[in-house]
PDB file of C-alpha atoms in Angstrom:
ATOM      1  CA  UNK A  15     117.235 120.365  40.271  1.00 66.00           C
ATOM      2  CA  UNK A  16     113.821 119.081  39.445  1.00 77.00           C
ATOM      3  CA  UNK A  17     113.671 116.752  42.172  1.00 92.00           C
ATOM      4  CA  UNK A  18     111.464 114.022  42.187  1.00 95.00           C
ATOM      5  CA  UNK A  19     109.342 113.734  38.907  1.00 96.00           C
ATOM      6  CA  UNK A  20     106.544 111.506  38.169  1.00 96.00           C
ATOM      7  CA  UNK A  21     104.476 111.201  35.382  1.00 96.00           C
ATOM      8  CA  UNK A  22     101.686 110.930  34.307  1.00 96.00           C
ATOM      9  CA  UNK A  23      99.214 113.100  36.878  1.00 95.00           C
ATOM     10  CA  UNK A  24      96.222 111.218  36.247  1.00 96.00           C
ATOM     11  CA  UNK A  25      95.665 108.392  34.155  1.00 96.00           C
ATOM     12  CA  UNK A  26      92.101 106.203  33.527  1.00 97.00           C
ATOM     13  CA  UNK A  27      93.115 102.319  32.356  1.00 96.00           C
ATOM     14  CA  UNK A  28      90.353  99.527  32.270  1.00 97.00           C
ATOM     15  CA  UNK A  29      90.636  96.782  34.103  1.00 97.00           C
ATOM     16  CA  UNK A  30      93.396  94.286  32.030  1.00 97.00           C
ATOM     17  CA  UNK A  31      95.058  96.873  30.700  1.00 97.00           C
ATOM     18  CA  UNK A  32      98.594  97.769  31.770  1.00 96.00           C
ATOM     19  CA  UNK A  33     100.782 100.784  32.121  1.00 96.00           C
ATOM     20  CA  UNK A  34     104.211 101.951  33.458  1.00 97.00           C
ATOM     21  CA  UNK A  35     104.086 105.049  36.099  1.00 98.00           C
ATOM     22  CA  UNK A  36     107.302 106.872  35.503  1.00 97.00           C
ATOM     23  CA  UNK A  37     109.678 108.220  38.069  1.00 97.00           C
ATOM     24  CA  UNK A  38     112.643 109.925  37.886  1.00 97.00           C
ATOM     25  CA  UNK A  39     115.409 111.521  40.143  1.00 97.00           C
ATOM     26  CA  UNK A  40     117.908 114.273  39.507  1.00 95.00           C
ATOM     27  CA  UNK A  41     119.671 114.197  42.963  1.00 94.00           C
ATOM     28  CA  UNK A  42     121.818 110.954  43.021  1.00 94.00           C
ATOM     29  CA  UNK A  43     119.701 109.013  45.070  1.00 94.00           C
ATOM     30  CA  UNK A  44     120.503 105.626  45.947  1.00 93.00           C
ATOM     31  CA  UNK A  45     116.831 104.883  47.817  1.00 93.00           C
ATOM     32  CA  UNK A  46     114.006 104.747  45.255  1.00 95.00           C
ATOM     33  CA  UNK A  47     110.498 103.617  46.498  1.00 95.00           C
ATOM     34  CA  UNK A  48     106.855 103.500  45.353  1.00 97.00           C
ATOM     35  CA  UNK A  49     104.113 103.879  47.928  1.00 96.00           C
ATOM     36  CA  UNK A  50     100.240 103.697  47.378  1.00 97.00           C
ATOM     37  CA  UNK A  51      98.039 106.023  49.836  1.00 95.00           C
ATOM     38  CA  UNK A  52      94.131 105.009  49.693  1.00 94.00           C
ATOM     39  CA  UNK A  53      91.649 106.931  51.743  1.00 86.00           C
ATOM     40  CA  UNK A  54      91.868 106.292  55.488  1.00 81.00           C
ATOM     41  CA  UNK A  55      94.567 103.573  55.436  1.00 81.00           C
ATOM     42  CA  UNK A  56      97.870 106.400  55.004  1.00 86.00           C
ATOM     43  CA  UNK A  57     100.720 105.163  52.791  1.00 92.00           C
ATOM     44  CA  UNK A  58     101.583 101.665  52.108  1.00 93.00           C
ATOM     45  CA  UNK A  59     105.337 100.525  51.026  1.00 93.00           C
ATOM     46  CA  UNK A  60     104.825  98.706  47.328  1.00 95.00           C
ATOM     47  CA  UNK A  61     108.756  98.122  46.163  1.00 96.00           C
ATOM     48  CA  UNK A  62     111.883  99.924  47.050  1.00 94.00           C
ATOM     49  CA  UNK A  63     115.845  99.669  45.259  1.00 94.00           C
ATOM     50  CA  UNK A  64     118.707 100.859  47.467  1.00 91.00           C
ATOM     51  CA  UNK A  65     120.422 101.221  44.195  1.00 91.00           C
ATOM     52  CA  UNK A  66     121.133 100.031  40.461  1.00 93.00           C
ATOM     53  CA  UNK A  67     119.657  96.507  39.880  1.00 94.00           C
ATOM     54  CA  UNK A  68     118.570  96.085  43.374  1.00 93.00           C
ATOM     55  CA  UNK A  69     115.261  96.180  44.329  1.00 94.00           C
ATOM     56  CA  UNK A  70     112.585  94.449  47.054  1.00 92.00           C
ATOM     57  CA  UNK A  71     109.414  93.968  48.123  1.00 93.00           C
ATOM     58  CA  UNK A  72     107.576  95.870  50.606  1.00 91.00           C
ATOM     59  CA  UNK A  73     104.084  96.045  52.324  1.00 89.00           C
ATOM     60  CA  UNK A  74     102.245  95.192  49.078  1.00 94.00           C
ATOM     61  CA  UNK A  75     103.504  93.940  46.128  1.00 95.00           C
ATOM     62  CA  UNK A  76     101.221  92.118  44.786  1.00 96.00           C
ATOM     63  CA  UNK A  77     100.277  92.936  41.022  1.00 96.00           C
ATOM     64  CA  UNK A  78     103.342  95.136  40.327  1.00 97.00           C
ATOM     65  CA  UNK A  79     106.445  95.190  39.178  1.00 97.00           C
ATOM     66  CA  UNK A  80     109.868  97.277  39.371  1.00 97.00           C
ATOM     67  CA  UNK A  81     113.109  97.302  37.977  1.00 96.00           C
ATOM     68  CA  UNK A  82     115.737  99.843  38.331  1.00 96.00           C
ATOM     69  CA  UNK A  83     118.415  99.573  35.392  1.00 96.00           C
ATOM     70  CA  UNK A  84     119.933 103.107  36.435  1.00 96.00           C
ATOM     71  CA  UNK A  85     120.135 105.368  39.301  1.00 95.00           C
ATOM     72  CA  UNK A  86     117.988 107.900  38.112  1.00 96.00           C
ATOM     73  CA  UNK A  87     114.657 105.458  37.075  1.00 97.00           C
ATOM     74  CA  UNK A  88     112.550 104.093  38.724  1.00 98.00           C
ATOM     75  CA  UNK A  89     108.898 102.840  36.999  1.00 98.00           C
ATOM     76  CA  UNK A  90     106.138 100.613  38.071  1.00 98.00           C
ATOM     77  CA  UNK A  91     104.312  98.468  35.979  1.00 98.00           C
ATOM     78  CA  UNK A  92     101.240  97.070  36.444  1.00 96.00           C
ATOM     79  CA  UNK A  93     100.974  94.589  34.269  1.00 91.00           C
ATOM     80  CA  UNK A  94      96.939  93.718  34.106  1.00 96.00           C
ATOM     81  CA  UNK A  95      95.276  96.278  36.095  1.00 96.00           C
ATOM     82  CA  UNK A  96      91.992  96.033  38.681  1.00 97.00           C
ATOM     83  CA  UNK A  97      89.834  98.198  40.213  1.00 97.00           C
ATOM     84  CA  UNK A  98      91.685  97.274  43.481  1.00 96.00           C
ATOM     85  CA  UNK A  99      94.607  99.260  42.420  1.00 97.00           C
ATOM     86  CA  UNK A 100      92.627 102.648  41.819  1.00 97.00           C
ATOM     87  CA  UNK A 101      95.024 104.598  43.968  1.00 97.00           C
ATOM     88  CA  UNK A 102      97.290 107.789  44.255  1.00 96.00           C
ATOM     89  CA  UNK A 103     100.819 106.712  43.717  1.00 97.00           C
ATOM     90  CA  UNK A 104     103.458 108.424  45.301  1.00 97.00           C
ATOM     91  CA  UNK A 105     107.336 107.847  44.745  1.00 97.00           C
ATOM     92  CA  UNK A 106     110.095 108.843  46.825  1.00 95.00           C
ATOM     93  CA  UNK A 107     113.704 108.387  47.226  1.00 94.00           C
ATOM     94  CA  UNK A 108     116.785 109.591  49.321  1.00 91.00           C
ATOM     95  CA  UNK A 109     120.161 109.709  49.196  1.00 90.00           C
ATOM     96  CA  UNK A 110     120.933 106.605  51.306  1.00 85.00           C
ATOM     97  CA  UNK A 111     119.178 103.923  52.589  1.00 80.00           C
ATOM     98  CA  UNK A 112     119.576 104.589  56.108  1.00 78.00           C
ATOM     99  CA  UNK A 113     116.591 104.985  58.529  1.00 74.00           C
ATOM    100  CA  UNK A 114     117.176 108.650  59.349  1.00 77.00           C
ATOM    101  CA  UNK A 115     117.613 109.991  55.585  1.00 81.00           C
ATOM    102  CA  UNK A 116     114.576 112.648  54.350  1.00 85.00           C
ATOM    103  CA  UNK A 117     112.534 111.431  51.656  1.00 90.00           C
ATOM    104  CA  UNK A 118     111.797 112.910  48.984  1.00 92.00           C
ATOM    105  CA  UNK A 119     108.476 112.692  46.733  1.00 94.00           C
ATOM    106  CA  UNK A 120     107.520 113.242  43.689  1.00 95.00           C
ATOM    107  CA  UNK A 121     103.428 114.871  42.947  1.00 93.00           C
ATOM    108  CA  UNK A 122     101.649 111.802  42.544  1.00 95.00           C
ATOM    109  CA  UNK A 123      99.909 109.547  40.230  1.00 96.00           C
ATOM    110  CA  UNK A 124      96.198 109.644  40.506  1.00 96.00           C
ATOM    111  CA  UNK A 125      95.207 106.339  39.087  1.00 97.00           C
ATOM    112  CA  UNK A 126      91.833 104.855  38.246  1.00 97.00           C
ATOM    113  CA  UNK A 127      91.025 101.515  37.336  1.00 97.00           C
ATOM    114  CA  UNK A 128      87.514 100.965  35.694  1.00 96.00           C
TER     115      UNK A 128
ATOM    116  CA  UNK B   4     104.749  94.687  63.104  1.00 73.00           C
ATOM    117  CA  UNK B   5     104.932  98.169  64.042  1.00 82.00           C
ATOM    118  CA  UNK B   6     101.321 100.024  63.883  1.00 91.00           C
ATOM    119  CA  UNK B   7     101.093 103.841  63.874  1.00 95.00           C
ATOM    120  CA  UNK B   8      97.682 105.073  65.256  1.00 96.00           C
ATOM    121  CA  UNK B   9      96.208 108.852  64.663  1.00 97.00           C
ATOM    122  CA  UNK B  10      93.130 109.127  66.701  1.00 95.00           C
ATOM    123  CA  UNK B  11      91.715 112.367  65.054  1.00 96.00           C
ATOM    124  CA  UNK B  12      91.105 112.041  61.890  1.00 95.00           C
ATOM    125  CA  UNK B  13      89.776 115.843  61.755  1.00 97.00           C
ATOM    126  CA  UNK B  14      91.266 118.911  64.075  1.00 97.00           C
ATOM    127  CA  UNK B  15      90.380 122.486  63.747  1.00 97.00           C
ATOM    128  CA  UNK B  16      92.413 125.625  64.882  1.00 97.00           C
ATOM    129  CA  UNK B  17      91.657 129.242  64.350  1.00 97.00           C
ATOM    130  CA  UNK B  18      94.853 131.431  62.887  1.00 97.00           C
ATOM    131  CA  UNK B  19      97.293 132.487  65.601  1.00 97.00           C
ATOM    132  CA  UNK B  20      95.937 129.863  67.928  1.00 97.00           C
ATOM    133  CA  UNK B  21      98.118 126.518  68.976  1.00 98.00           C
ATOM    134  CA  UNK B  22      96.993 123.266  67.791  1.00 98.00           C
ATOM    135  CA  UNK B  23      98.298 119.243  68.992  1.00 98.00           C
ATOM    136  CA  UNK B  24      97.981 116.405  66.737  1.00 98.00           C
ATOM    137  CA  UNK B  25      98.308 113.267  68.561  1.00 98.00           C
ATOM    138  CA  UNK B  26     100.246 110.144  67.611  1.00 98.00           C
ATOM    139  CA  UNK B  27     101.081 106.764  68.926  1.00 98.00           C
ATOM    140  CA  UNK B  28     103.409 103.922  68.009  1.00 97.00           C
ATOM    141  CA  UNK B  29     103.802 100.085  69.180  1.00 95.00           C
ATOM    142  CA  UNK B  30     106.849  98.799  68.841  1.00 91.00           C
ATOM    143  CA  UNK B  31     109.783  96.380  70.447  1.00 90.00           C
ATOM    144  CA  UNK B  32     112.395  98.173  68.673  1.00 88.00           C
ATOM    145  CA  UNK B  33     114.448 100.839  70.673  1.00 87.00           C
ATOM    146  CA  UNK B  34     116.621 101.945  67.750  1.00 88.00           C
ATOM    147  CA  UNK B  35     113.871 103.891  65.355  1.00 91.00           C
ATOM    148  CA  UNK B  36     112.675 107.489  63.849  1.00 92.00           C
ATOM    149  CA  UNK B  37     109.560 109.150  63.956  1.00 95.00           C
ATOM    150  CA  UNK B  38     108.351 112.119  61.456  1.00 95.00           C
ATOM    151  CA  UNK B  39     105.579 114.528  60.744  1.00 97.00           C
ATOM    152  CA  UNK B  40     104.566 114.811  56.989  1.00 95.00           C
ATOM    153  CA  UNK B  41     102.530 117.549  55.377  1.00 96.00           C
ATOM    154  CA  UNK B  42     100.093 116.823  52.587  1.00 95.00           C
ATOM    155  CA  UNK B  43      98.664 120.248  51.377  1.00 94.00           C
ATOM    156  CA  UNK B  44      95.680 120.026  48.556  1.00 90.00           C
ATOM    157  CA  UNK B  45      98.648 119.666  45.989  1.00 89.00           C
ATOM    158  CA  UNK B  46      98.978 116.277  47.526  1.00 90.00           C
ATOM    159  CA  UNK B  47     102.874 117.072  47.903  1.00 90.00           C
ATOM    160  CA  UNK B  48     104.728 115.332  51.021  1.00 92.00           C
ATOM    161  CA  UNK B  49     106.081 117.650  53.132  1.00 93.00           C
ATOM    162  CA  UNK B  50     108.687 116.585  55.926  1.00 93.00           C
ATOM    163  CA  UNK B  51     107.887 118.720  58.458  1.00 96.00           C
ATOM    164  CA  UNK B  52     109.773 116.987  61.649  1.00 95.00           C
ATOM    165  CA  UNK B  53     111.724 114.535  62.636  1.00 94.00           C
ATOM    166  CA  UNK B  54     112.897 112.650  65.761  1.00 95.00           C
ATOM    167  CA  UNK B  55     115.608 110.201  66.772  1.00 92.00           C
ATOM    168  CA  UNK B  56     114.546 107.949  69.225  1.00 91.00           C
ATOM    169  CA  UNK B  57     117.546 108.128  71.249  1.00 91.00           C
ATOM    170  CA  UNK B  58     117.561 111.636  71.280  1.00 90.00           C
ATOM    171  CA  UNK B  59     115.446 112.562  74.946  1.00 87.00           C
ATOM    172  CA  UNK B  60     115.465 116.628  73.530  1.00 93.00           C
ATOM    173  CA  UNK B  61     112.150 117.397  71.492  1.00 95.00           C
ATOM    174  CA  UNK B  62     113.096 118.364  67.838  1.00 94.00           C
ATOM    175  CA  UNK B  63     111.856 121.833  67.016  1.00 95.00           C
ATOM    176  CA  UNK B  64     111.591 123.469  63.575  1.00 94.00           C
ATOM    177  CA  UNK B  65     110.358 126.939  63.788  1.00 95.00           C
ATOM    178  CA  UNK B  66     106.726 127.391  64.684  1.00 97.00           C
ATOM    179  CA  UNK B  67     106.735 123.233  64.531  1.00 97.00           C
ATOM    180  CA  UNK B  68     107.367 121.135  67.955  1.00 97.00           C
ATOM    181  CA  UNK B  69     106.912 117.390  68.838  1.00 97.00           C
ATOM    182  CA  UNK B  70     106.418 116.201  72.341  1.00 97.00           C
ATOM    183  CA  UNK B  71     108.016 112.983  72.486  1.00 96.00           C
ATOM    184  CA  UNK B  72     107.327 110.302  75.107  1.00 95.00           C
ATOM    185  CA  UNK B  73     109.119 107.083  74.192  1.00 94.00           C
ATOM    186  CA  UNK B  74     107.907 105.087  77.162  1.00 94.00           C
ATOM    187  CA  UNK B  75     104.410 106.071  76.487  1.00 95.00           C
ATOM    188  CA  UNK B  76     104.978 105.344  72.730  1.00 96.00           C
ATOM    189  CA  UNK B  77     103.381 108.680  72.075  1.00 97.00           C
ATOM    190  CA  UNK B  78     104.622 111.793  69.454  1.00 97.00           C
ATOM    191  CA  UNK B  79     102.128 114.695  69.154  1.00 98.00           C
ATOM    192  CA  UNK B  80     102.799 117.632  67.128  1.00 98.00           C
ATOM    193  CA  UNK B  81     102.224 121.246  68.454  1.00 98.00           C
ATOM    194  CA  UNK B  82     101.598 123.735  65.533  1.00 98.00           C
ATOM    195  CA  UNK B  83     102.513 127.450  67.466  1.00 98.00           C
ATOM    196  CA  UNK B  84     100.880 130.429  66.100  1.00 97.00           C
ATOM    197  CA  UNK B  85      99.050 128.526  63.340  1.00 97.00           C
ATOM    198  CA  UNK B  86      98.838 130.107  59.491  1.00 97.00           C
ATOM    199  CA  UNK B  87      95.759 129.639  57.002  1.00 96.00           C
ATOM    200  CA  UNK B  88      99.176 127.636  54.981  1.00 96.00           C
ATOM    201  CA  UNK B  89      99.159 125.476  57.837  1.00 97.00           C
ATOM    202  CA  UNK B  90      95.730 123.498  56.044  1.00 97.00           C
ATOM    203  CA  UNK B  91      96.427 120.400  55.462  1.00 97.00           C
ATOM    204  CA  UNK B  92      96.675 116.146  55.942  1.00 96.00           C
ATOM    205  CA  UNK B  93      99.364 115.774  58.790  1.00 97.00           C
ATOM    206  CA  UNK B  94     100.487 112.129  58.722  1.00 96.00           C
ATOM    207  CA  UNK B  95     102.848 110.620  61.447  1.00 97.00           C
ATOM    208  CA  UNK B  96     105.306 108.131  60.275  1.00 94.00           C
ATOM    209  CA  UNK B  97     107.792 105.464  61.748  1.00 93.00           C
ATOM    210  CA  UNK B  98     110.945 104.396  60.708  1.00 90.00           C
ATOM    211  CA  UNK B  99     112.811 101.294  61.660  1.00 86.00           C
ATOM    212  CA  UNK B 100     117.162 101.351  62.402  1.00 81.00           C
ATOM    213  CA  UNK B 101     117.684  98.011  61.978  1.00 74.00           C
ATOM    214  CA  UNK B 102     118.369  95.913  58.853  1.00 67.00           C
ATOM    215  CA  UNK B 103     117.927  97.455  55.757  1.00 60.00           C
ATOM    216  CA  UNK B 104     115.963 100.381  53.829  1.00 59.00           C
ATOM    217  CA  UNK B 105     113.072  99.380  56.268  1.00 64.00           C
ATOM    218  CA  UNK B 106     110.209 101.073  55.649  1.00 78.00           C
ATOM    219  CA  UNK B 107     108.391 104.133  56.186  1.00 85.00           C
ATOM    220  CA  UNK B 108     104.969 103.232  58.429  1.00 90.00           C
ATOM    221  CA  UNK B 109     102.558 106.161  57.712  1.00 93.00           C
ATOM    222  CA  UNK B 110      99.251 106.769  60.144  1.00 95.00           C
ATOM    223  CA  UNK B 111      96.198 107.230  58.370  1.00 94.00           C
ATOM    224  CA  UNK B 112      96.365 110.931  59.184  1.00 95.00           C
ATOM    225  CA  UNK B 113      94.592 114.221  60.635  1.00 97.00           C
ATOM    226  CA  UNK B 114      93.446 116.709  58.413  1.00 96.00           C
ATOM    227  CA  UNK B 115      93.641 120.381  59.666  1.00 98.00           C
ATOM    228  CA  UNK B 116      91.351 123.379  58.987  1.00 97.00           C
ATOM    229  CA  UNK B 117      92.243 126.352  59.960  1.00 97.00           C
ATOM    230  CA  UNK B 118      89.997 129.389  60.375  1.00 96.00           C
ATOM    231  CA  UNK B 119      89.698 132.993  60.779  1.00 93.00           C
TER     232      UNK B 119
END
């Protein structure tokens, strides 16, 4: 069991470019989400997906997007990057849905937009 | 919207000593969770507690306790006997029980030293 893996570590883009963070779950997870933490504001819900081809929006969306085409996957892409999204990444997911479930998170994505 | 609030944003506690990390919550909501994460210097997240808001017992994990005072809106974390390990970013979180894969709400955290 690897648990929750994301990749890359740490990643430099200029501002326009894109990328897809990668994230990936070996448990049979139904709950996948991405969170962003920046210094002094904790972590902030950016999508979830309570399963295969479902996903929402949370807290702040704005400038990515998910999809979820299995159970195991689930990236973010940002699809024309800015400095405002210079963040570390987390992703997490548990079994179910359900308020009182443990999440689980992957390392992080250290991300900086120039 | 429910707000979580950590007032310290630093705490210090010298090994073998007992240390409380204070949290507070607003919300309307009476069905909810509350949790303790762990961020060490890996920047893992560690679960560390966890408390059902209908549940009037304080959860307890080993050296870990949480004083919980739902009128007061208030969930502080005792750390008993505390280990150099113990160094970290402690973030309190809240969890919604109604409709749907609602949302973790993180505080902005206390960061803990501990010393010799």
């Amino acid at each position: 069991n690897a648990g929750v893996t994301q990749t890359p570590k740490f990643q430099v883009l200029k501002t326009g470019q894109s990328m897809t963070l990668q994230c990936a779950q070996d448990m049979n997870h139904e709950y996948m989400s991405w969170y962003r933490q920046d210094p002094g504001m904790g972590l902030r819900l950016i999508h979830y997906s309570v399963g295969a081809g479902i996903t929402d929006q949370g807290e702040v969306p704005n400038g990515y997007n998910v999809s979820r085409s299995t159970t195991e996957d689930f990236p973010l892409r940002l699809l024309s990057a800015a400095p405002s999204q210079t963040s570390v990444y987390f992703c997490a997911s548990s079994y179910r849905w359900t308020a009182n479930e443990k999440l689980f998170f992957g390392s992080g994505t250290q991300l900086s937009v120039l | 919207a429910q707000t979580v609030t950590q007032s310290q944003p630093e705490m210090s506690v010298q090994e073998a000593e007992t240390v409380t990390l204070s949290c507070t919550y607003d919300t309307s909501e009476s069905d909810y969770y509350l949790f303790w994460y762990k961020q060490p210097p890996s920047r893992q997240m560690i679960l560390v507690i966890r408390q059902e808001a209908y549940k009037q017992q304080n959860a307890t994990e080993n050296r870990f306790s949480v004083n919980f005072q739902k009128a007061a809106k208030s969930f502080s974390l005792k750390i008993s006997d505390s280990q150099l390990g113990d160094a970290a970013m402690y973030f309190c979180a809240y969890r919604s029980g109604q409709g749907t894969a609602s949302k973790l709400t993180f505080g902005t955290g206390t960061r803990l030293q501990v010393t010799l």
